[in-house]
Coordinates of C-alpha atoms in Angstrom, one line a residue:
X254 CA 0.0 0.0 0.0
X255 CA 1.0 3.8 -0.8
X256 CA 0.2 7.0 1.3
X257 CA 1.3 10.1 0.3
X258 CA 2.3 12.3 4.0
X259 CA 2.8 16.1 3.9
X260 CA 5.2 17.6 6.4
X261 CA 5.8 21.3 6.8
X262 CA 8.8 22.0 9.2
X263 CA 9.1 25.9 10.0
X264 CA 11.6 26.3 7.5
X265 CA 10.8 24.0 4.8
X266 CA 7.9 21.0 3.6
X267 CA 7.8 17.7 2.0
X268 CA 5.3 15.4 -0.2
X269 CA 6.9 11.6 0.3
X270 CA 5.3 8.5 -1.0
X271 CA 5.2 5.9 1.6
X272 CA 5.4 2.4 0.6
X273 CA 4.1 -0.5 3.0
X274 CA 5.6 -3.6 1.0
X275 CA 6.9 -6.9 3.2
X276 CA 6.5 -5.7 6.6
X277 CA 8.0 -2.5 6.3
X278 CA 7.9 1.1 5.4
X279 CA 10.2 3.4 3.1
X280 CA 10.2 6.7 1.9
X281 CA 10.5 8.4 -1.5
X282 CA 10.4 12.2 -1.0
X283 CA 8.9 13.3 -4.3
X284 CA 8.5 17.2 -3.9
X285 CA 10.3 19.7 -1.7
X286 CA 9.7 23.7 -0.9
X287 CA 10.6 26.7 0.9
X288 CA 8.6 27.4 3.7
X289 CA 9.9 31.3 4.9
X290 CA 7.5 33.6 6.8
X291 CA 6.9 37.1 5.8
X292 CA 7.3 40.4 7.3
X293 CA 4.1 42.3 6.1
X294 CA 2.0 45.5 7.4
X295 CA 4.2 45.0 10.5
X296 CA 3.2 41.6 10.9
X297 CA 4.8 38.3 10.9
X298 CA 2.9 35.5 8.5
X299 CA 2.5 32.2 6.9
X300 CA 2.8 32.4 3.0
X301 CA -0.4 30.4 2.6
X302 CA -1.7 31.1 -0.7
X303 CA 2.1 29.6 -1.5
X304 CA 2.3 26.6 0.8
X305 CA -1.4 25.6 -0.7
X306 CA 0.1 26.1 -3.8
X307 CA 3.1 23.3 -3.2
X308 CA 0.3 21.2 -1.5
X309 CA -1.4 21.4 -5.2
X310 CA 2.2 20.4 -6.8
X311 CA 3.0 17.5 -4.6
X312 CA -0.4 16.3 -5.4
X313 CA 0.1 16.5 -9.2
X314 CA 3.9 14.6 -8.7
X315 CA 2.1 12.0 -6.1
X316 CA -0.9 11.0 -8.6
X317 CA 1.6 8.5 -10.9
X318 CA 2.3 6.8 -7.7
X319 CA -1.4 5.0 -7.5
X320 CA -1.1 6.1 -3.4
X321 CA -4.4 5.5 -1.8
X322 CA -4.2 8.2 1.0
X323 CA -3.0 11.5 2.4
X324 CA -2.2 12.6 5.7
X325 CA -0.7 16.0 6.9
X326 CA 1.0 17.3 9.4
X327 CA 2.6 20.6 10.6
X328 CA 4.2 22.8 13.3
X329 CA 2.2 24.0 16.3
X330 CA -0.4 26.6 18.1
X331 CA -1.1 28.4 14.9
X332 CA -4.0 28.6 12.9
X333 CA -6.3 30.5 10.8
X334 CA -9.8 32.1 11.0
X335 CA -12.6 31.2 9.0
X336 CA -16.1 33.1 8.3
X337 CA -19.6 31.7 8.7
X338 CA -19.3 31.0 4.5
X339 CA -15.8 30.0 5.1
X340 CA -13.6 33.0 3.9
X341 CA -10.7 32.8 5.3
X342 CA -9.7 36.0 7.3
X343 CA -6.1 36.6 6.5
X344 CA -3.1 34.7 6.2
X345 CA -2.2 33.0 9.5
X346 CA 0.2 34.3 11.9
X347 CA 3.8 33.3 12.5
X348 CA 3.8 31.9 15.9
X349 CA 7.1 34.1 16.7
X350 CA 5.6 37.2 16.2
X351 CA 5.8 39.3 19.1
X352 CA 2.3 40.4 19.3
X353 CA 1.6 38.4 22.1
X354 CA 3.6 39.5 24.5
X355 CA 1.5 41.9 26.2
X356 CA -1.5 39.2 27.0
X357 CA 0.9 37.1 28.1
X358 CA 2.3 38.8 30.7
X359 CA -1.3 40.4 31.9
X360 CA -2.7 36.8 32.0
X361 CA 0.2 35.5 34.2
X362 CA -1.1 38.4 36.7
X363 CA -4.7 38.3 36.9
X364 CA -5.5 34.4 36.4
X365 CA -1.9 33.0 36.9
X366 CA 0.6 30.3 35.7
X367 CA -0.1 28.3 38.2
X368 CA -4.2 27.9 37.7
X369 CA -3.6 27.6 34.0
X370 CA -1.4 25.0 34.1
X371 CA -3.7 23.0 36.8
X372 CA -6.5 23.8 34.2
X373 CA -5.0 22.6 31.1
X374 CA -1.4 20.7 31.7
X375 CA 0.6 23.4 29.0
X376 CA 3.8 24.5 29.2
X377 CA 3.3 28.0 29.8
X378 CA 4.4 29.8 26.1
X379 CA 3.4 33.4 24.8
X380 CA 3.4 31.5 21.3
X381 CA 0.3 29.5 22.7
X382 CA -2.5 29.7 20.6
X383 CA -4.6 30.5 23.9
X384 CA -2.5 34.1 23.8
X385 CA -3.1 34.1 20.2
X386 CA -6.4 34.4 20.0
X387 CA -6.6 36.6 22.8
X388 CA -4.4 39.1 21.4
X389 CA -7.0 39.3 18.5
X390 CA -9.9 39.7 20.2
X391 CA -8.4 42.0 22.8
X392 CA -7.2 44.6 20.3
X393 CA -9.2 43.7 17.0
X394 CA -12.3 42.7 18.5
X395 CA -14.4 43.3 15.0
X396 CA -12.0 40.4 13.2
X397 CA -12.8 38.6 15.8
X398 CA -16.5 39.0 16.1
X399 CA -15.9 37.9 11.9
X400 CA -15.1 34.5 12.7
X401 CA -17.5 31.3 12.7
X402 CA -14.4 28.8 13.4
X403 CA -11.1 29.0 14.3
X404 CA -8.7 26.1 12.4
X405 CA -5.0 24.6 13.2
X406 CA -2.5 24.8 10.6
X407 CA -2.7 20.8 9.2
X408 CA -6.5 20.9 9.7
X409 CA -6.6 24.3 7.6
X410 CA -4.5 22.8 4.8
X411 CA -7.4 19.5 5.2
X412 CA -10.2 22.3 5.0
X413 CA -8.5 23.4 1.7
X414 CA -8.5 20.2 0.4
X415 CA -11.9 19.0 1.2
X416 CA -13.9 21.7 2.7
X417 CA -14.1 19.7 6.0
X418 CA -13.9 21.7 9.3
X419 CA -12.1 19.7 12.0
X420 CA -9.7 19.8 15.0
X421 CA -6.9 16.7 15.3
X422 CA -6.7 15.7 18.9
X423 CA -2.9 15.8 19.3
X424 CA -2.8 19.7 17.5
X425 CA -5.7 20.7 19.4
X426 CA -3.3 20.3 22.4
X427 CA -0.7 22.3 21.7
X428 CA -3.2 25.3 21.8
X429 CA -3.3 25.5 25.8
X430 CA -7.4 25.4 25.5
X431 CA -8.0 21.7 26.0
X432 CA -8.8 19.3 28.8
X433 CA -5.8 17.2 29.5
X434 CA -8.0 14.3 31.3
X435 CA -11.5 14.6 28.9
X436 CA -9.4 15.4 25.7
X437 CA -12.2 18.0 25.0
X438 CA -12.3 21.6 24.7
X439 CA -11.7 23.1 28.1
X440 CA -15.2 25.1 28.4
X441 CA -15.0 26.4 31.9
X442 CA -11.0 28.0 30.9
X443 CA -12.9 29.1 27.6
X444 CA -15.4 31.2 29.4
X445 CA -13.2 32.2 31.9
X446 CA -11.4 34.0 29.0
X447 CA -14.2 34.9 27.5
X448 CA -13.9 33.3 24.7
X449 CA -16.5 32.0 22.2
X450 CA -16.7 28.3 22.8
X451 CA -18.9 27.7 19.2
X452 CA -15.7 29.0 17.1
X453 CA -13.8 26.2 18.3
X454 CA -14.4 22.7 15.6
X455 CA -15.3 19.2 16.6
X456 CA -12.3 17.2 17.6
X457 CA -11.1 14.1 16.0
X458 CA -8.6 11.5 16.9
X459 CA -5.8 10.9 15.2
X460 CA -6.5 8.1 12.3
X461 CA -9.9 9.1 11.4
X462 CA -10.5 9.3 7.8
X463 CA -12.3 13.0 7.1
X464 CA -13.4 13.0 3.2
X465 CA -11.6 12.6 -0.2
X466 CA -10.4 15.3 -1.6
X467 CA -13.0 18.2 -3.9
X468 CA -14.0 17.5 -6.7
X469 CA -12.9 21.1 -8.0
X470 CA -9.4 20.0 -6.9
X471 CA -9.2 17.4 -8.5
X472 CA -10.7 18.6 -11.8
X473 CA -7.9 21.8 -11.5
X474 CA -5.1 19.4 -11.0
X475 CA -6.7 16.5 -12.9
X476 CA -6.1 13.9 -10.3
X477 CA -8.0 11.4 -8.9
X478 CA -9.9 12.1 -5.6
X479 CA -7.4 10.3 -2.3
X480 CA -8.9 10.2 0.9
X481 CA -7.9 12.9 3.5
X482 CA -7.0 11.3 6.7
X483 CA -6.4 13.5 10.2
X484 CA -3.0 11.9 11.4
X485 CA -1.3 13.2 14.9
X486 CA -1.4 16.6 13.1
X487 CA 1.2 18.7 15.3
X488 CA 4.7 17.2 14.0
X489 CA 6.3 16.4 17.1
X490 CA 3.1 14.0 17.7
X491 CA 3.6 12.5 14.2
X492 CA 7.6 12.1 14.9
X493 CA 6.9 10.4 18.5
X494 CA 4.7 7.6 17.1
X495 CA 7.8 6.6 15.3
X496 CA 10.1 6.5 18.0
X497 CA 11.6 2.6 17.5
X498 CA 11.3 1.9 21.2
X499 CA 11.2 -1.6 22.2
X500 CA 10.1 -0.9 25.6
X501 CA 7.2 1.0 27.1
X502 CA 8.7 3.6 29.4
X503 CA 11.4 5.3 26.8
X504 CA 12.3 9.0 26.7
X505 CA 12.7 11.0 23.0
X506 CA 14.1 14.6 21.6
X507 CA 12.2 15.1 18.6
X508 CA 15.2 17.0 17.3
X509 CA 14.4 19.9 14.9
X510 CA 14.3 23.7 14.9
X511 CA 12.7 23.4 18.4
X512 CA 14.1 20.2 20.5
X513 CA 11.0 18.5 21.9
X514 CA 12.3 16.0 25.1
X515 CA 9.6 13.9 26.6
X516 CA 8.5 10.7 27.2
X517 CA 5.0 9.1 26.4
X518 CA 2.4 8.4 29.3
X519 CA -0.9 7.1 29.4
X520 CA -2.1 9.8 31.3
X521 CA -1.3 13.6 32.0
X522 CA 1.6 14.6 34.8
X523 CA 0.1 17.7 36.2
X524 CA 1.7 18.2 40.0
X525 CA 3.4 20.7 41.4
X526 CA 6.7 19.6 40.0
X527 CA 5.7 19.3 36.8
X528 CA 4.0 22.7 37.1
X529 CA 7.6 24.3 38.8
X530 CA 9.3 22.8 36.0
X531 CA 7.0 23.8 33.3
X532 CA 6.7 20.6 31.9
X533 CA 3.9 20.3 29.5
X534 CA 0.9 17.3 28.5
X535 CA 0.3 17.7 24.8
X536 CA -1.7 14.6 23.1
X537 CA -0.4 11.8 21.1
X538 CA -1.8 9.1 18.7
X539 CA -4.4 7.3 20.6
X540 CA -5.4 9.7 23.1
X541 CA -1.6 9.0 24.9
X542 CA 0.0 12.1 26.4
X543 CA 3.3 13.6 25.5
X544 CA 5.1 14.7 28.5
X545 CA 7.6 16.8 27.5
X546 CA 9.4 19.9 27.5
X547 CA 9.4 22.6 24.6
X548 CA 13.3 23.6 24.5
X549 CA 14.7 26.4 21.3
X550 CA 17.0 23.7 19.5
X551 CA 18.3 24.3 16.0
X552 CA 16.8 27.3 15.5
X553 CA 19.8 28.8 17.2
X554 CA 22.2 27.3 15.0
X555 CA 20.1 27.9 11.9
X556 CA 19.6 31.5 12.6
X557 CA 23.0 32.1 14.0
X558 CA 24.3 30.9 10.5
X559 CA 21.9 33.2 9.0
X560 CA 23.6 36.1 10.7
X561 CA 27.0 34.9 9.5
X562 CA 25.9 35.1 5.9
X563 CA 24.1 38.7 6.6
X564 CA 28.4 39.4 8.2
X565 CA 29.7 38.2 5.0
X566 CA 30.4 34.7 6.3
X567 CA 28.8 31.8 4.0
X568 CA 29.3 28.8 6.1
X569 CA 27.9 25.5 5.8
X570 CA 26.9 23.6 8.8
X571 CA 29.5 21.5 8.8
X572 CA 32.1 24.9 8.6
X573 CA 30.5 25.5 12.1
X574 CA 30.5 22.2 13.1
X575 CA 34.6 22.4 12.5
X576 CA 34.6 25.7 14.2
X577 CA 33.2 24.7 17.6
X578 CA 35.2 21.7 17.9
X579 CA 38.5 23.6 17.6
X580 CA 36.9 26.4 20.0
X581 CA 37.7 26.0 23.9
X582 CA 35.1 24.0 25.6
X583 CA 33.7 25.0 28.7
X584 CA 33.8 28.9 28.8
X585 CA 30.2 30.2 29.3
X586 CA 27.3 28.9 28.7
X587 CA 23.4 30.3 27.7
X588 CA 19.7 29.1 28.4
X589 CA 18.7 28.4 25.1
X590 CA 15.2 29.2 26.5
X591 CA 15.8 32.7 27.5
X592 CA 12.8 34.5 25.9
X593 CA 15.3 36.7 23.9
X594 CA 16.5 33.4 21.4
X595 CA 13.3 33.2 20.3
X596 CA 12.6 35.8 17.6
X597 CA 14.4 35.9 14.3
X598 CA 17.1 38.7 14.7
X599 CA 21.0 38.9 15.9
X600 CA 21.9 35.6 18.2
X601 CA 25.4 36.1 18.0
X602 CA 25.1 39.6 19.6
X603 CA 22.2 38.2 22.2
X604 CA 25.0 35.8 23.0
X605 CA 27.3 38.0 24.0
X606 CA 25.0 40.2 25.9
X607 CA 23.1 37.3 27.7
X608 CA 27.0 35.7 29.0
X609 CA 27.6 39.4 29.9
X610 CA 24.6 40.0 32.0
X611 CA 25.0 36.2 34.2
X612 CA 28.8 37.5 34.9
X613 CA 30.5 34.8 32.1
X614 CA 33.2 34.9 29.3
X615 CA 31.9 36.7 26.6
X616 CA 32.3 35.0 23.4
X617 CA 34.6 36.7 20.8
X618 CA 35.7 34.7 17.8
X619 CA 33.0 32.4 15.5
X620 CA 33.9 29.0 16.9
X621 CA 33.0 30.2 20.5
X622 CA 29.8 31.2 19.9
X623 CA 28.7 27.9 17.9
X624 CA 30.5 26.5 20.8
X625 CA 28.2 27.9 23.0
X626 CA 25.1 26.8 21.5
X627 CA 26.0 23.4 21.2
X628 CA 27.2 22.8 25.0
X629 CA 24.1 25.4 25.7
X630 CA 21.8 22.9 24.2
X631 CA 23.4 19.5 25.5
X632 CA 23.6 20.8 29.3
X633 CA 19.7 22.0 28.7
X634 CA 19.1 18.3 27.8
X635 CA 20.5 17.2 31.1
X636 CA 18.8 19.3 33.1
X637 CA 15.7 18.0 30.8
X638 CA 16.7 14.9 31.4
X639 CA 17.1 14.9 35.0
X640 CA 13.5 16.3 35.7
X641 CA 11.5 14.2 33.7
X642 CA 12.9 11.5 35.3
X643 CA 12.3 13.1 38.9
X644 CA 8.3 13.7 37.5
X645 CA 7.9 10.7 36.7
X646 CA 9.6 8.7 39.1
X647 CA 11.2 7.0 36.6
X648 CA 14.7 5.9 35.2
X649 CA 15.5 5.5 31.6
X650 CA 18.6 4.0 30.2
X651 CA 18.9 5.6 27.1
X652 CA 17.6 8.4 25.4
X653 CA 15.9 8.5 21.8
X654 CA 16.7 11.0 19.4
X655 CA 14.3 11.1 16.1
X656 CA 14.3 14.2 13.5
X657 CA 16.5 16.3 11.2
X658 CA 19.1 16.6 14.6
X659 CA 19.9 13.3 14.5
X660 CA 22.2 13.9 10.9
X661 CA 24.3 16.3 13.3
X662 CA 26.6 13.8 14.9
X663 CA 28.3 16.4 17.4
X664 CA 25.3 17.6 18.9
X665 CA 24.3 13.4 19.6
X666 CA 27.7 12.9 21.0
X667 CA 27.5 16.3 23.4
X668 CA 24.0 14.8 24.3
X669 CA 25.0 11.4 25.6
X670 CA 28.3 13.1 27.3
X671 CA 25.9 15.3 29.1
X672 CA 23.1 12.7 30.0
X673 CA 25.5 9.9 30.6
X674 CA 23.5 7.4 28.7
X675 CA 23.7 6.2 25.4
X676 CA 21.8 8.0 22.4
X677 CA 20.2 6.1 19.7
X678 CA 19.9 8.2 17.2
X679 CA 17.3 7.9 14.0
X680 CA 15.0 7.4 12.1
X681 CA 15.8 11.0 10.9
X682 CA 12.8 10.9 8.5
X683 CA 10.8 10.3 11.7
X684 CA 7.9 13.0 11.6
X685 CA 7.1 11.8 8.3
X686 CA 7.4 7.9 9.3
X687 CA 4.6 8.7 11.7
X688 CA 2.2 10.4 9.3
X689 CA 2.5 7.2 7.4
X690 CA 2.0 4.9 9.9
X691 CA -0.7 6.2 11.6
X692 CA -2.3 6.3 7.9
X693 CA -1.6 2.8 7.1
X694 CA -2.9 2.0 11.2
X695 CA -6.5 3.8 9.7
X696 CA -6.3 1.6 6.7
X697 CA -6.1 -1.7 8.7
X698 CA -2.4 -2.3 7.0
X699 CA -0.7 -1.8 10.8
X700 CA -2.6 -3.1 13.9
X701 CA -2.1 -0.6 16.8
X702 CA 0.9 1.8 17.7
X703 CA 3.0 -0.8 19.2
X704 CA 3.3 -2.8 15.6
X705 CA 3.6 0.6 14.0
X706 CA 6.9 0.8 16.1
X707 CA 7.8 -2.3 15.6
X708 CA 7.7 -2.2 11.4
X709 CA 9.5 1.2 12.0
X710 CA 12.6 -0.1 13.8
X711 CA 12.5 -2.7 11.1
X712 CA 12.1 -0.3 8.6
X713 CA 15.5 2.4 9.5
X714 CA 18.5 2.6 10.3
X715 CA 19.5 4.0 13.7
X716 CA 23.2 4.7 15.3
X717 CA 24.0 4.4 18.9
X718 CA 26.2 7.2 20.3
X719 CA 28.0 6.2 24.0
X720 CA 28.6 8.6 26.5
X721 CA 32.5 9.5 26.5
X722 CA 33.4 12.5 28.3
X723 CA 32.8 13.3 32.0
X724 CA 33.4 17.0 31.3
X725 CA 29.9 18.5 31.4
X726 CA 29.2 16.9 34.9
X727 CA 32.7 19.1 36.1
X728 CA 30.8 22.4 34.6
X729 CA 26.8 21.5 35.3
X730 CA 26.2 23.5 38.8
X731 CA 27.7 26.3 36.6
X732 CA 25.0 26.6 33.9
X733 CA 22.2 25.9 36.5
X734 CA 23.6 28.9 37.6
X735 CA 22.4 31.2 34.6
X736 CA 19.1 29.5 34.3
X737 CA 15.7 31.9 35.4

């Protein structure tokens, strides 16, 4: 059997053709595109009349294959607005624009993070679609009053396709307005908030087949009509159902632009450690919950080497893979979390000034700030490490890492030095493994999620990386130092 997945990373989106042939799956990526957000009328957007558009191509390059389904899957917390006739009301916002702010700091005051983390189980963001869609209807309350239903990015790029209005379980949970325990829209937070309760769509678990595709579509692009099916929609939800893990308790980093570090549960985590640790209870393929923690991961390196080109400095990754190794290790260190790394904008110069400000070294030459990052990141994944373990009151012996990350071999080495356990590294087509499989689980090809991961370790290639230096244990109470 074929299936045809979508996956849009933050930077970038796919088409692959899955194949299900033997007992296992493979991969044929068949179209590939820019995904880059706009600045525009001093806002920060998603180019969606262009990413609908390479939806359109991948489905014209896809039709040859004789696939029988499609399933999509994106980023989190944004979305777009819908009218009662279903116009769409602007192109959706970029989850790191700034606009948010505000609402996010008066909400931690008059309800507070602790109640709304009781309430709903969310790591605490001001990227959350919750502050979203406050911010809109605090300051442009007409827009607001405009729109019949509010839609999450893969479920808007599903409306497209089919004209089906729908919210997938596991994305739905990344919006910080859901009921950890029910799985349902949280009504008593919505009203609290004063939000409209009927502009928020029915939910549907992951694996439920929506409709096939318009006919208008398929006319335009003279292809034959595929069913739509609503996968674990947020990415990170779609990566974790491919984690190969042969046991039940087992701990991931989806490892990406952001590094999502968790383990799977059958039920939330909400206490008052979890809570002090901001450890957050997003949903997973069959109603499971992700208990994990949101940390910044590539994006520094990513945007750090977009800041070298904009210096006159065209490195490649592995240039500053080369640089930080010959750099001195151990001279200051950042918390990649810091709300300042998040926007797009100069991380070599927020750097400096953050190792300033905590009392540190201040980075001077190229290698030291990629230096930086890396060890940044690795001791960030120890301290990760060592709480969810403490939550949970379990011990895990090794630590999965799935995603685009897992191609950068220093970062995998730094992790398992830091953790002291070994990292098993792969598949790094992960995100798009799990769209696949939970589409062939809807078909009837795959039983349940355990076979799923089963056919998936089968399926790729992993490599195990063993811890090797004792280094980062010498310099730990020193970066849990500069941590807020």
């Amino acid at each position: 059997m074929k299936v045809l997945a979508f996956d849009f990373g933050a930077s970038s989106g796919r088409a692959i053709i899955g194949t299900f042939e033997n007992g296992k799956i493979s991969l044929e990526e068949i179209h590939r595109f820019d995904n880059g957000p706009v600045f525009m009328n001093g806002g920060f957007y998603w180019d969606l009349p262009k990413l609908f558009h390479e939806v359109k191509q991948g489905l014209i390059k896809a039709e040859k294959y004789g696939y029988e389904s499609i399933g999509i899957d994106t980023w989190g917390v944004d979305y777009a607005l819908i009218t009662l006739d279903g116009l769409l009301l602007g192109n959706p916002y970029n989850y790191r624009d700034e606009r948010t702010i505000p609402v996010f700091e008066k909400l931690k005051e008059t309800i507070g993070e602790s109640k709304l983390y009781k309430m709903t189980g969310i790591q605490n963001m001001n990227i959350n679609t919750l502050y979203q869609l406050l911010e809109t209807k605090e300051n442009h309350p007409d827009f607001y009053a405009l729109a019949d239903r509010l839609i999450l990015m893969p479920d808007l790029f599903g409306y497209l396709l089919t004209g089906k209005v729908y919210a997938e379980r596991s994305m739905a949970s990344t919006t910080q307005l859901l009921d950890p325990y029910t799985k349902d829209w949280n009504k008593k937070l919505i009203d609290k908030l004063g939000l409209d309760i009927t502009k928020f769509p029915e939910l549907v678990d992951s694996g439920t087949q929506i409709a096939p595709v318009k006919d208008e579509i398929c006319k335009e692009l003279d292809i034959t009509p595929k069913m739509l099916t609503a996968i674990a929609g947020h990415d990170t939800a779609s990566a974790v159902v491919a984690v190969p893990a042969k046991v039940k308790d087992f701990v991931y980093i989806s490892c990406g632009t952001w590094s999502l570090f968790g383990t799977e549960l059958d039920e939330p985590c909400i206490t008052e450690m979890s809570a002090e640790m901001n450890i957050t209870n997003e949903g997973g393929h069959d109603r499971t919950t992700r208990f994990l923690k949101n940390i910044i991961g590539l994006w520094m390196i990513q945007e750090t080497r977009r800041q070298f080109k904009r210096d006159g400095k065209d490195y490649s990754y592995a240039d500053m893979e080369k640089l930080a190794r010959e750099a001195k290790p151990m001279q200051c260190f950042i918390d990649p979390d810091d709300p300042r790394f998040t926007p797009p904008g100069n991380q070599i110069q927020r750097i400096r000034e953050f190792c300033q400000e905590t009392g540190q070294y201040v980075p001077q030459t190229d290698g030291e700030i990629i230096r930086c990052i890396y060890e940044s990141l690795a001791m960030k994944y120890k301290y990760t490490f060592e709480n969810l373990q403490k939550c949970t009151g379990r011990t895990f012996e090794a630590i999965h890492m799935v995603g685009g990350g897992t191609k950068d071999g220093f970062l995998c080495q730094m992790t398992a030095d830091a953790t002291n356990v070994p990292v098993i590294a792969g598949p790094i087509e992960a995100t798009a493994a799990g769209n696949i499989a939970v589409q062939l689980i809807a078909a009837g090809e795959i039983k349940d999620l355990k076979e799923a991961r089963e056919i998936i370790a089968d399926s790729f290639s992993v490599q195990e990386f063993t811890p090797q230096d004792k280094t980062f244990d010498e310099y730990y109470e020193e970066f849990c130092k500069i941590l807020k």
